[in-house]
Coordinates of N, CA and C in Angstrom, one line a residue:
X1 N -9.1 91.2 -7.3 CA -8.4 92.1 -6.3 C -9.0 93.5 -6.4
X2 N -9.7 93.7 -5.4 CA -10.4 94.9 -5.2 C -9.5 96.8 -5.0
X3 N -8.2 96.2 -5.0 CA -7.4 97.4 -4.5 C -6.8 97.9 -5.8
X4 N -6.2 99.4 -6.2 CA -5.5 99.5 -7.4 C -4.4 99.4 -7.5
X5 N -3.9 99.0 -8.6 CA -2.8 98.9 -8.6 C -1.6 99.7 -7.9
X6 N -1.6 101.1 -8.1 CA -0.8 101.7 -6.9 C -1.2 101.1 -5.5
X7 N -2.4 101.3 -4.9 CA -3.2 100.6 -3.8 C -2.1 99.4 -3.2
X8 N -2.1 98.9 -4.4 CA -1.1 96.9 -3.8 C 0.3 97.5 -4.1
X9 N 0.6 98.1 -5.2 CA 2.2 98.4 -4.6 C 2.4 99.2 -3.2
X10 N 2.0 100.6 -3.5 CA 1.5 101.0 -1.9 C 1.7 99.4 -0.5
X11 N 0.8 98.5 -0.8 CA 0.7 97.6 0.5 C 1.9 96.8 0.3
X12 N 2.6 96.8 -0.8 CA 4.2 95.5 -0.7 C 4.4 96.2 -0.2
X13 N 5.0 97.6 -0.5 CA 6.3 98.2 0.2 C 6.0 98.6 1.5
X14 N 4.8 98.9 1.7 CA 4.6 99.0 3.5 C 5.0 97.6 4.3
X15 N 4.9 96.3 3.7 CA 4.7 95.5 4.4 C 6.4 95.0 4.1
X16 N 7.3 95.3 2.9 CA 9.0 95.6 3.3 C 9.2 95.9 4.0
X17 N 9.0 97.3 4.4 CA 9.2 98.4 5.4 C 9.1 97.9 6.9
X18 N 8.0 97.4 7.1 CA 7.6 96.7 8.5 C 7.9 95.6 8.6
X19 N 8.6 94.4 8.0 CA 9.3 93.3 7.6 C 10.8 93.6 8.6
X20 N 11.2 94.7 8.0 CA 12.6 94.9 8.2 C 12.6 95.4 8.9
X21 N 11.9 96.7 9.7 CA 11.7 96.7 11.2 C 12.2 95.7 12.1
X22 N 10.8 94.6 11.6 CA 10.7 93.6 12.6 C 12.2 92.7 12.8
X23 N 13.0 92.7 11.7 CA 13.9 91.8 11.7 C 14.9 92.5 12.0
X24 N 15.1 93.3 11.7 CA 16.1 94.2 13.3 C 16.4 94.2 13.7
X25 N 15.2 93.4 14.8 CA 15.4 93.1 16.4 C 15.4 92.0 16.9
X26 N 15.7 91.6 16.1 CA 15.6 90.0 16.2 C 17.2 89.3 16.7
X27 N 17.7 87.9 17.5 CA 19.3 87.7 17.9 C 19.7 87.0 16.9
X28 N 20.7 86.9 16.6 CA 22.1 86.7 15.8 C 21.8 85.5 15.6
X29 N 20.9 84.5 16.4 CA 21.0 83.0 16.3 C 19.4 82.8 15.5
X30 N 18.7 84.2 15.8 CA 17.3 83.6 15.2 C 17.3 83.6 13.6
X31 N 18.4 84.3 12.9 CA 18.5 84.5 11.4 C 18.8 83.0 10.9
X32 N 19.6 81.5 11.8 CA 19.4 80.9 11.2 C 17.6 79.7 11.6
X33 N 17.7 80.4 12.1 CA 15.6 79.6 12.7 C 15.1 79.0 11.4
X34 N 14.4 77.9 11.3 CA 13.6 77.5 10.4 C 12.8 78.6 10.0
X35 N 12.2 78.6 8.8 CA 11.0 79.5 8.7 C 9.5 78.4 8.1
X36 N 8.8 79.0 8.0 CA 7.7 78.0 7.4 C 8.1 77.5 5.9
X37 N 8.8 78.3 5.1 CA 9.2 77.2 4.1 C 10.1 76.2 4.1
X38 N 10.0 75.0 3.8 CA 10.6 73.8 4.2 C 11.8 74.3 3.6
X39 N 13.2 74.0 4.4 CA 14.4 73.8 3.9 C 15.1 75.4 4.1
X40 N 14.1 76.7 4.2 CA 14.3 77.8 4.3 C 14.7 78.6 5.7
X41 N 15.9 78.9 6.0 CA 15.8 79.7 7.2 C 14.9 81.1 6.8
X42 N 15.0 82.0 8.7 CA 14.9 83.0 7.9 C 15.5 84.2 7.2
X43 N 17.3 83.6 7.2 CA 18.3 84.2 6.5 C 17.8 84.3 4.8
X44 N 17.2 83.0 4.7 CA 16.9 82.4 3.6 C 15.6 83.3 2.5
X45 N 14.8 83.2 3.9 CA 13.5 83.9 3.4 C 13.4 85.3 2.7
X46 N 14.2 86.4 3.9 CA 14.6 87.0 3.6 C 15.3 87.6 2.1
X47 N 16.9 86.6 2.1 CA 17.4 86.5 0.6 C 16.6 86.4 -0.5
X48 N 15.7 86.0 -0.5 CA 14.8 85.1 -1.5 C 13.6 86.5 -1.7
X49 N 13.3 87.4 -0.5 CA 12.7 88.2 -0.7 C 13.2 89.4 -1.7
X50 N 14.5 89.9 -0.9 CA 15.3 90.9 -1.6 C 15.5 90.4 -3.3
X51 N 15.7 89.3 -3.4 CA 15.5 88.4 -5.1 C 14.6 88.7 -5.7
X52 N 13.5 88.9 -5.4 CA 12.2 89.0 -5.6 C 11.8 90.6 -6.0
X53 N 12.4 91.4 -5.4 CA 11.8 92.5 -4.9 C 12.8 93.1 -6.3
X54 N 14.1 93.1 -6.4 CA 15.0 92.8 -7.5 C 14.5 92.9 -8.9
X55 N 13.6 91.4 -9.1 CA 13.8 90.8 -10.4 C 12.3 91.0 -11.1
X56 N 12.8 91.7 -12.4 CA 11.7 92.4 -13.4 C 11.4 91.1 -14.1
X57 N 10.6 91.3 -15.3 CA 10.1 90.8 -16.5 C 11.1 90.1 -17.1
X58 N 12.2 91.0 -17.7 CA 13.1 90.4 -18.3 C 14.5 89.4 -17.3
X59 N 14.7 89.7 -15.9 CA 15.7 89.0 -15.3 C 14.9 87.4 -14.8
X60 N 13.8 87.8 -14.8 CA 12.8 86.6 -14.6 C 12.7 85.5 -15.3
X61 N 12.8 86.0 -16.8 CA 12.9 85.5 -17.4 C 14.4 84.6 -17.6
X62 N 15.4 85.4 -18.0 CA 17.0 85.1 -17.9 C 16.5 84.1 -16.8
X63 N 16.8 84.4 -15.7 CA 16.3 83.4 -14.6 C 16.3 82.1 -15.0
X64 N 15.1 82.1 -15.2 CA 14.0 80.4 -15.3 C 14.9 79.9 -16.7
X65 N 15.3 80.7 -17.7 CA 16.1 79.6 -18.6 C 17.3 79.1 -17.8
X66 N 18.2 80.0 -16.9 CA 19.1 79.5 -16.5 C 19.0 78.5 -15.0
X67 N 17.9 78.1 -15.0 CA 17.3 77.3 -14.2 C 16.9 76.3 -15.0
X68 N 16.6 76.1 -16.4 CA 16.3 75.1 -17.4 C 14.6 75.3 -17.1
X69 N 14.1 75.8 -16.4 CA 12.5 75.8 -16.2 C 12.2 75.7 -15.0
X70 N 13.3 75.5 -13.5 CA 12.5 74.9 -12.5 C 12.5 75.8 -11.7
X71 N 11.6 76.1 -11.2 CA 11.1 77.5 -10.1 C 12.3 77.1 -8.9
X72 N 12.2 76.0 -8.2 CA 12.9 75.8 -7.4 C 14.2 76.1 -7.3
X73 N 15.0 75.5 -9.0 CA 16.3 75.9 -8.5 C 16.3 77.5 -8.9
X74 N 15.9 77.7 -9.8 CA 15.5 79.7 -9.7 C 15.7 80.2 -8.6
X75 N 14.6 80.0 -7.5 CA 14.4 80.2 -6.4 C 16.0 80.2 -5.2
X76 N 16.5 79.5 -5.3 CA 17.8 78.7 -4.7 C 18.9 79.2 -5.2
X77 N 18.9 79.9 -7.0 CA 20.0 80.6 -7.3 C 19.9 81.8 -6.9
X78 N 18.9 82.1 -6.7 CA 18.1 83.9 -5.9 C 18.6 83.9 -5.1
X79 N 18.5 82.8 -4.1 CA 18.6 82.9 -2.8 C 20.2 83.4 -2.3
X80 N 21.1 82.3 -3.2 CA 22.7 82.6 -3.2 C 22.9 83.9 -3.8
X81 N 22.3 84.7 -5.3 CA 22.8 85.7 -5.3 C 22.7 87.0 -4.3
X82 N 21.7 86.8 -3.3 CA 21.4 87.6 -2.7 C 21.4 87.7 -0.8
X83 N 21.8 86.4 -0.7 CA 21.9 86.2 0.5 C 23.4 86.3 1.2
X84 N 23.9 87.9 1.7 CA 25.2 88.1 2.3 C 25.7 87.3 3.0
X85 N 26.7 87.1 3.7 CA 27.5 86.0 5.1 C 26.9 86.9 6.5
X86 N 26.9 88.3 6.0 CA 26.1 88.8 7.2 C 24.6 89.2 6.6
X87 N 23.9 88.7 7.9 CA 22.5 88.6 8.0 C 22.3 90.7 7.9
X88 N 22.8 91.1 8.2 CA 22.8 92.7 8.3 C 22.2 93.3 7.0
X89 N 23.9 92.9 6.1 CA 23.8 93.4 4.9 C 22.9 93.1 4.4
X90 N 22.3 91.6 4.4 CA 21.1 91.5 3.6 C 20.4 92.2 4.0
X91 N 19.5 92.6 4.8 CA 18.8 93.4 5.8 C 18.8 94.5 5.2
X92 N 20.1 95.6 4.9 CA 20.0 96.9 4.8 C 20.4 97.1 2.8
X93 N 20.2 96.1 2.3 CA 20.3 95.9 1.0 C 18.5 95.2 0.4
X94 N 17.5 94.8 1.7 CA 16.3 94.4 1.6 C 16.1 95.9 1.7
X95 N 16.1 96.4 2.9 CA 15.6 97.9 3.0 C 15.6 98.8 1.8
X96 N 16.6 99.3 1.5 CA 16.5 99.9 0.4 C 16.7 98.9 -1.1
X97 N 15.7 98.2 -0.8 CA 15.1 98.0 -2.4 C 13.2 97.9 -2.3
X98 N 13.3 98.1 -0.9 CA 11.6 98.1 -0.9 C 10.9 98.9 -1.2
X99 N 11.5 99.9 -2.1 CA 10.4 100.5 -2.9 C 10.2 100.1 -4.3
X100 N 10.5 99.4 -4.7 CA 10.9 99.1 -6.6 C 9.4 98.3 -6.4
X101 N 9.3 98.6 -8.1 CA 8.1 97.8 -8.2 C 8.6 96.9 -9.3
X102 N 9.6 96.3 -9.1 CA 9.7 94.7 -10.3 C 9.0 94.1 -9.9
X103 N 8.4 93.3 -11.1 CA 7.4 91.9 -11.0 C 8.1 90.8 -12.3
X104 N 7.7 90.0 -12.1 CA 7.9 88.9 -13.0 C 6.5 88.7 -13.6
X105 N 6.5 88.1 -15.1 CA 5.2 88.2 -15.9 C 3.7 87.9 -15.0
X106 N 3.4 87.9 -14.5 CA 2.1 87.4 -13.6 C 1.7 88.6 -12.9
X107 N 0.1 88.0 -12.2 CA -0.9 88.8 -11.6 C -0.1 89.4 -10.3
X108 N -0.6 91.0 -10.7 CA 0.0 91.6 -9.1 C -0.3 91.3 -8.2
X109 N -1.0 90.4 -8.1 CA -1.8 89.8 -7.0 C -0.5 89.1 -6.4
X110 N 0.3 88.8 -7.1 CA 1.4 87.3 -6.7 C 2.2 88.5 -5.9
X111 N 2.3 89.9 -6.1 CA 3.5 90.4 -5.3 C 2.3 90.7 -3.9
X112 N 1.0 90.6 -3.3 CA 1.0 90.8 -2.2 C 0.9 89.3 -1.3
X113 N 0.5 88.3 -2.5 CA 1.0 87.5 -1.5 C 2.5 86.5 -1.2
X114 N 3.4 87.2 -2.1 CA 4.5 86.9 -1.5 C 5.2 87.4 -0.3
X115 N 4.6 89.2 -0.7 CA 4.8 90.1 0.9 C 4.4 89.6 2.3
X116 N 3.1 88.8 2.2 CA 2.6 88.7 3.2 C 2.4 87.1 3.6
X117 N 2.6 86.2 2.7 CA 3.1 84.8 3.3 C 4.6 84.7 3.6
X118 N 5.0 85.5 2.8 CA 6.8 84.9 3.6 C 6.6 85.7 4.7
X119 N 6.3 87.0 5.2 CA 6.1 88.1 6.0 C 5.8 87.1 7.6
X120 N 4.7 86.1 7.1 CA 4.5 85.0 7.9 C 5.5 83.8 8.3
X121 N 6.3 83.7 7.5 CA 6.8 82.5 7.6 C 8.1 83.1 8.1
X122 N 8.5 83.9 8.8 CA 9.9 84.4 9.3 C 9.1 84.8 10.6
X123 N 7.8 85.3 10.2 CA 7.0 85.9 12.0 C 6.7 84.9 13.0
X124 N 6.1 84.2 12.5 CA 5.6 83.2 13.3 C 6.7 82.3 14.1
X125 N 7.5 81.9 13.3 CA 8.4 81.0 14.1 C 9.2 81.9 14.9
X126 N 9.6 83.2 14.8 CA 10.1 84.1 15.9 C 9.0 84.3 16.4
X127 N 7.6 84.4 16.8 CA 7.0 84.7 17.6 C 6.9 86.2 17.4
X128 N 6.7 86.6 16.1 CA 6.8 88.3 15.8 C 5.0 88.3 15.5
X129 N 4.6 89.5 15.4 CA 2.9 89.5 15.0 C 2.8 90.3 13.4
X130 N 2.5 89.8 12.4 CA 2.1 91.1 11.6 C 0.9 91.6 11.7
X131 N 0.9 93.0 10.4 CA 0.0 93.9 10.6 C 0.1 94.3 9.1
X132 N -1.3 93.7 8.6 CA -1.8 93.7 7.4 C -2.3 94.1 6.8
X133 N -2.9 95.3 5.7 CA -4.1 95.9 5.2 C -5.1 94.6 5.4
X134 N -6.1 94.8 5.8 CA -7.1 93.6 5.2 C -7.7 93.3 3.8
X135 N -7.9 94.7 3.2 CA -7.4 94.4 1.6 C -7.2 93.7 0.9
X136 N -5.2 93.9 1.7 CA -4.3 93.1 0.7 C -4.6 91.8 1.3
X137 N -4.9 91.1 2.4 CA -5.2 90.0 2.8 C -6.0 89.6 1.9
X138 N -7.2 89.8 1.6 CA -8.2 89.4 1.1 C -8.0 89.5 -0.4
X139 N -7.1 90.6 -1.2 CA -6.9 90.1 -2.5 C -5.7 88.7 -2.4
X140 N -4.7 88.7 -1.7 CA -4.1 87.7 -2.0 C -5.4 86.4 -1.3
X141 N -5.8 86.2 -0.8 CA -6.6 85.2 -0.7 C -7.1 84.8 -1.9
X142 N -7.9 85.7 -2.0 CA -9.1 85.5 -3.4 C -8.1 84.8 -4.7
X143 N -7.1 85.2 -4.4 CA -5.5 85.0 -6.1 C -5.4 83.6 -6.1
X144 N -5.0 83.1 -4.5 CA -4.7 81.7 -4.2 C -5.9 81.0 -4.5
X145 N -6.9 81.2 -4.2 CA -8.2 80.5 -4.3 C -8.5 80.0 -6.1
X146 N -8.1 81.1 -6.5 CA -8.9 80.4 -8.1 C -7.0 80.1 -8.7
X147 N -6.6 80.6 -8.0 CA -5.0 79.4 -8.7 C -4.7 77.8 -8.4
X148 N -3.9 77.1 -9.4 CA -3.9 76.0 -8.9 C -2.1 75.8 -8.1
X149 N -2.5 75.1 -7.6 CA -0.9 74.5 -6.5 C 0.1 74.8 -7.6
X150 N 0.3 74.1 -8.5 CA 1.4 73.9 -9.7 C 1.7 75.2 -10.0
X151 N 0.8 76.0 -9.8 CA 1.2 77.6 -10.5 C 1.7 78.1 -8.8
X152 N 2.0 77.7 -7.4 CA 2.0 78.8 -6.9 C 0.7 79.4 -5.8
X153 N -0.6 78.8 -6.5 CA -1.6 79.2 -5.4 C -2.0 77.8 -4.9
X154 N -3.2 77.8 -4.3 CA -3.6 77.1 -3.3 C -5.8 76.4 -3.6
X155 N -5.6 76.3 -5.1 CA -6.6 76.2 -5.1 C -7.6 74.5 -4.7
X156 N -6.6 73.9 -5.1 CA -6.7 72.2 -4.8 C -7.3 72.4 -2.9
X157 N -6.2 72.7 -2.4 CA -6.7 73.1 -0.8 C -7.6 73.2 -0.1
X158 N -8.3 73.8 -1.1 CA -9.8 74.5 -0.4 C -11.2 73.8 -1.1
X159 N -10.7 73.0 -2.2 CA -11.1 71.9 -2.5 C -12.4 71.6 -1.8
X160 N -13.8 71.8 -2.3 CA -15.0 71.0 -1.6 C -15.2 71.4 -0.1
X161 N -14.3 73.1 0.3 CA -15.1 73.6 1.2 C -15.1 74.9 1.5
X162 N -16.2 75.5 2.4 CA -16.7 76.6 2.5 C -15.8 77.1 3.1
X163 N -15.1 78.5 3.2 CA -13.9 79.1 3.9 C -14.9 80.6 4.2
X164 N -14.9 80.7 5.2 CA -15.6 81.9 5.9 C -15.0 82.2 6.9
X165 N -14.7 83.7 6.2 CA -14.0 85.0 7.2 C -14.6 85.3 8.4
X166 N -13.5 84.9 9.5 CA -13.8 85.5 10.7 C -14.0 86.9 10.9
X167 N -13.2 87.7 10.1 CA -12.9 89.2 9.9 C -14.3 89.8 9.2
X168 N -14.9 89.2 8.2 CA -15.9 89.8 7.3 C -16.7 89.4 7.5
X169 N -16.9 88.0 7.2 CA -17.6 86.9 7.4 C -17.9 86.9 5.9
X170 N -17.6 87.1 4.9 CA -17.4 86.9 3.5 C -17.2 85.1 3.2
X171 N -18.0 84.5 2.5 CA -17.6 83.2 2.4 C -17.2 82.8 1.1
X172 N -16.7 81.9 0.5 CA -16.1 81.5 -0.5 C -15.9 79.9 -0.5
X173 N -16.2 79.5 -1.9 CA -16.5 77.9 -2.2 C -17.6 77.7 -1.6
X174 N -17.8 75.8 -1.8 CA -18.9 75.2 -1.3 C -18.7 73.7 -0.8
X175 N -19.4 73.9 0.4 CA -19.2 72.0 1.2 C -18.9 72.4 2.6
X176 N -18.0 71.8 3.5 CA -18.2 71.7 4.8 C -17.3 73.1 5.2
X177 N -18.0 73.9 6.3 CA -17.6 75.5 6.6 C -16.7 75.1 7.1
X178 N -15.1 75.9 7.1 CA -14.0 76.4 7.9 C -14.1 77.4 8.2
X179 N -14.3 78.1 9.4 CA -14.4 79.2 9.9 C -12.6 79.9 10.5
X180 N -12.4 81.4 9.9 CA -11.1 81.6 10.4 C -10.5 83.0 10.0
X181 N -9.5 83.0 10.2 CA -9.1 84.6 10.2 C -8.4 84.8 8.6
X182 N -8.7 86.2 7.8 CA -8.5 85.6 6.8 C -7.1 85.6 6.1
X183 N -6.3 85.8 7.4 CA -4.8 85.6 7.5 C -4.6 84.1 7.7
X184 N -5.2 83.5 8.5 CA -5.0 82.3 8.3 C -5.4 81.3 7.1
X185 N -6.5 81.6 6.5 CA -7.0 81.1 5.6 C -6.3 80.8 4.4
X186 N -5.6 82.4 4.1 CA -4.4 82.7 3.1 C -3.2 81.3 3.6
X187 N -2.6 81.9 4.5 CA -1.5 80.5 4.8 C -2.0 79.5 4.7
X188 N -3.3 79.0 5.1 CA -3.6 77.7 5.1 C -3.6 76.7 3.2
X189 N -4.0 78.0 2.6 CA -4.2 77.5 1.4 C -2.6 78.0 0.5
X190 N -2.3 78.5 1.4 CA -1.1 78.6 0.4 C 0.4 77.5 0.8
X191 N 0.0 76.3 1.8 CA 0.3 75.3 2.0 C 1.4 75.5 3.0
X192 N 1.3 76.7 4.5 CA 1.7 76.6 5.5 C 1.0 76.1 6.7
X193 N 1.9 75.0 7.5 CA 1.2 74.5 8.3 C 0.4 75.5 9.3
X194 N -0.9 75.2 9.2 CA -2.1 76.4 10.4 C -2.5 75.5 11.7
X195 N -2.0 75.2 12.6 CA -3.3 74.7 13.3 C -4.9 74.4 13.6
X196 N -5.1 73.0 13.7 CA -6.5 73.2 13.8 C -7.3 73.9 14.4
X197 N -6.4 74.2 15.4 CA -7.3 75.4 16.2 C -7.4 76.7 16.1
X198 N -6.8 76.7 15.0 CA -6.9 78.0 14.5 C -8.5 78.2 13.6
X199 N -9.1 77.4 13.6 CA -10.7 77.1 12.7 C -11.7 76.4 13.4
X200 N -12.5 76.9 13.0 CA -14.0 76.3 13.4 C -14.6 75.8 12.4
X201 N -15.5 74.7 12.7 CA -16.6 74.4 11.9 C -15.9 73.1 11.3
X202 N -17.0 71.6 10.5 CA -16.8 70.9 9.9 C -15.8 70.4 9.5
X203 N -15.0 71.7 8.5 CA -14.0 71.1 7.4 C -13.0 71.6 7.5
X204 N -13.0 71.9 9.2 CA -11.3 72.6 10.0 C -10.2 71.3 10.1
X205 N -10.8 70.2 10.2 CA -9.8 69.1 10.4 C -8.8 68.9 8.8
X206 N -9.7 69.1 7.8 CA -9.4 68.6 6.5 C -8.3 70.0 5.9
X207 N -9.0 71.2 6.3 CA -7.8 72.1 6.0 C -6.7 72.6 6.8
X208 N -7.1 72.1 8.0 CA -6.1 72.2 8.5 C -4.2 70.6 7.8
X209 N -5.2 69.6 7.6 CA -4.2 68.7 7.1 C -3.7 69.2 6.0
X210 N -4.5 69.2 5.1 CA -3.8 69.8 3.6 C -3.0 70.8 3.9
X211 N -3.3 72.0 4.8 CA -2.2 73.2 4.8 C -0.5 72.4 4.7
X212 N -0.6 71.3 5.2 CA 0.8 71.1 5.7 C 1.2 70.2 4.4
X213 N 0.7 70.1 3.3 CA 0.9 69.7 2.2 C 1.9 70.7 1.2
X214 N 2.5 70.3 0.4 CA 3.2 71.3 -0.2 C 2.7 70.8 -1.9
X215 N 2.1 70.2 -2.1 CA 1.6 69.6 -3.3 C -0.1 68.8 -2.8
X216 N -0.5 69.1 -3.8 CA -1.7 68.0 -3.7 C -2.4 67.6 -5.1
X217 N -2.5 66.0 -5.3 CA -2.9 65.7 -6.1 C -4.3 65.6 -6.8

């Protein structure tokens, strides 16, 4: 990750900031809308952010024992501690926590792209646009790429092919070219469904299938 560490806190909390904008303006029926994570609205996504944004080293910890180990239910107790009956409060209780810098033991890398894939996964299905450092795009890319699925990133995905930035034209791996934006590329490897047409070249069919994978063996 090429940005400093202030740099990527700097880009979470910009991309809170403009998150909660966006969700503002959104109607009363779109908070329960699917979002791109399976089983998640974006009431959900949201909660799960504000959890996130929340929880240090040590509640992280607490956490995952009282989960017995499993990220999921972790994930899902977050979700309830933090997800109000009104969509608002969560909203103006996300707001003012977007500036904290808790992290849980791992690479800061993991807080830009949790900013900026859930950021996706609440925009897209409302039809909302983000607006990204390309930076932080490109370091969370690069995080998912040498991580594996089991941890969180998206490395199995990209699996045996070339991924080249439409934005840079920066390429990464080796084998059949995917050509694409490197917003999309991020979601695609971080196992959100992308359309094929959102890519060019050879090995657009192949990542485009896997994105919609949530596991791969």
């Amino acid at each position: 990750m090429n940005l400093s560490k202030n740099e990527a806190w700097d880009a979470v909390h910009d991309e809170r900031l403009r998150l909660a904008d966006d969700l503002a303006t959104i109607a009363a029926a779109d908070w329960q809308r699917p979002s791109l994570c399976p089983g998640w609205s974006v009431h959900d996504v949201l909660a799960h952010l504000l959890d996130t944004a929340r929880t240090g080293r040590v509640a992280f910890v607490r956490s995952m024992i009282a989960a017995r180990g499993d990220f999921d239910r972790a994930n899902a107790d977050g979700i309830r501690r933090c997800k109000d009956p009104d969509p608002a409060r969560t909203l103006a209780e996300f707001r003012a926590s977007a500036g904290l810098r808790r992290t849980p033991p791992a690479n800061l890398a993991t807080r830009l792209v949790e900013a900026i894939v859930h950021g996706e996964d609440v925009r897209r299905p409302l039809g909302l646009s983000g607006d990204y450092p390309a930076p932080a795009v490109r370091g969370a890319l690069d995080y998912q790429l040498r991580t594996r699925v089991s941890f969180g990133g998206g490395a199995e995905r990209a699996a045996g092919l070339r991924l080249i930035s439409a934005d840079s034209g920066a390429a990464r791996g080796e084998g059949p070219e995917v050509r694409g934006t490197e917003l999309d590329l991020l979601m695609a490897v971080s196992g959100r469904p992308v359309p094929v047409a959102a890519f060019d070249g050879p090995g657009a069919e192949l990542l485009a299938a896997r994105s919609a994978q949530s596991s791969i063996q």
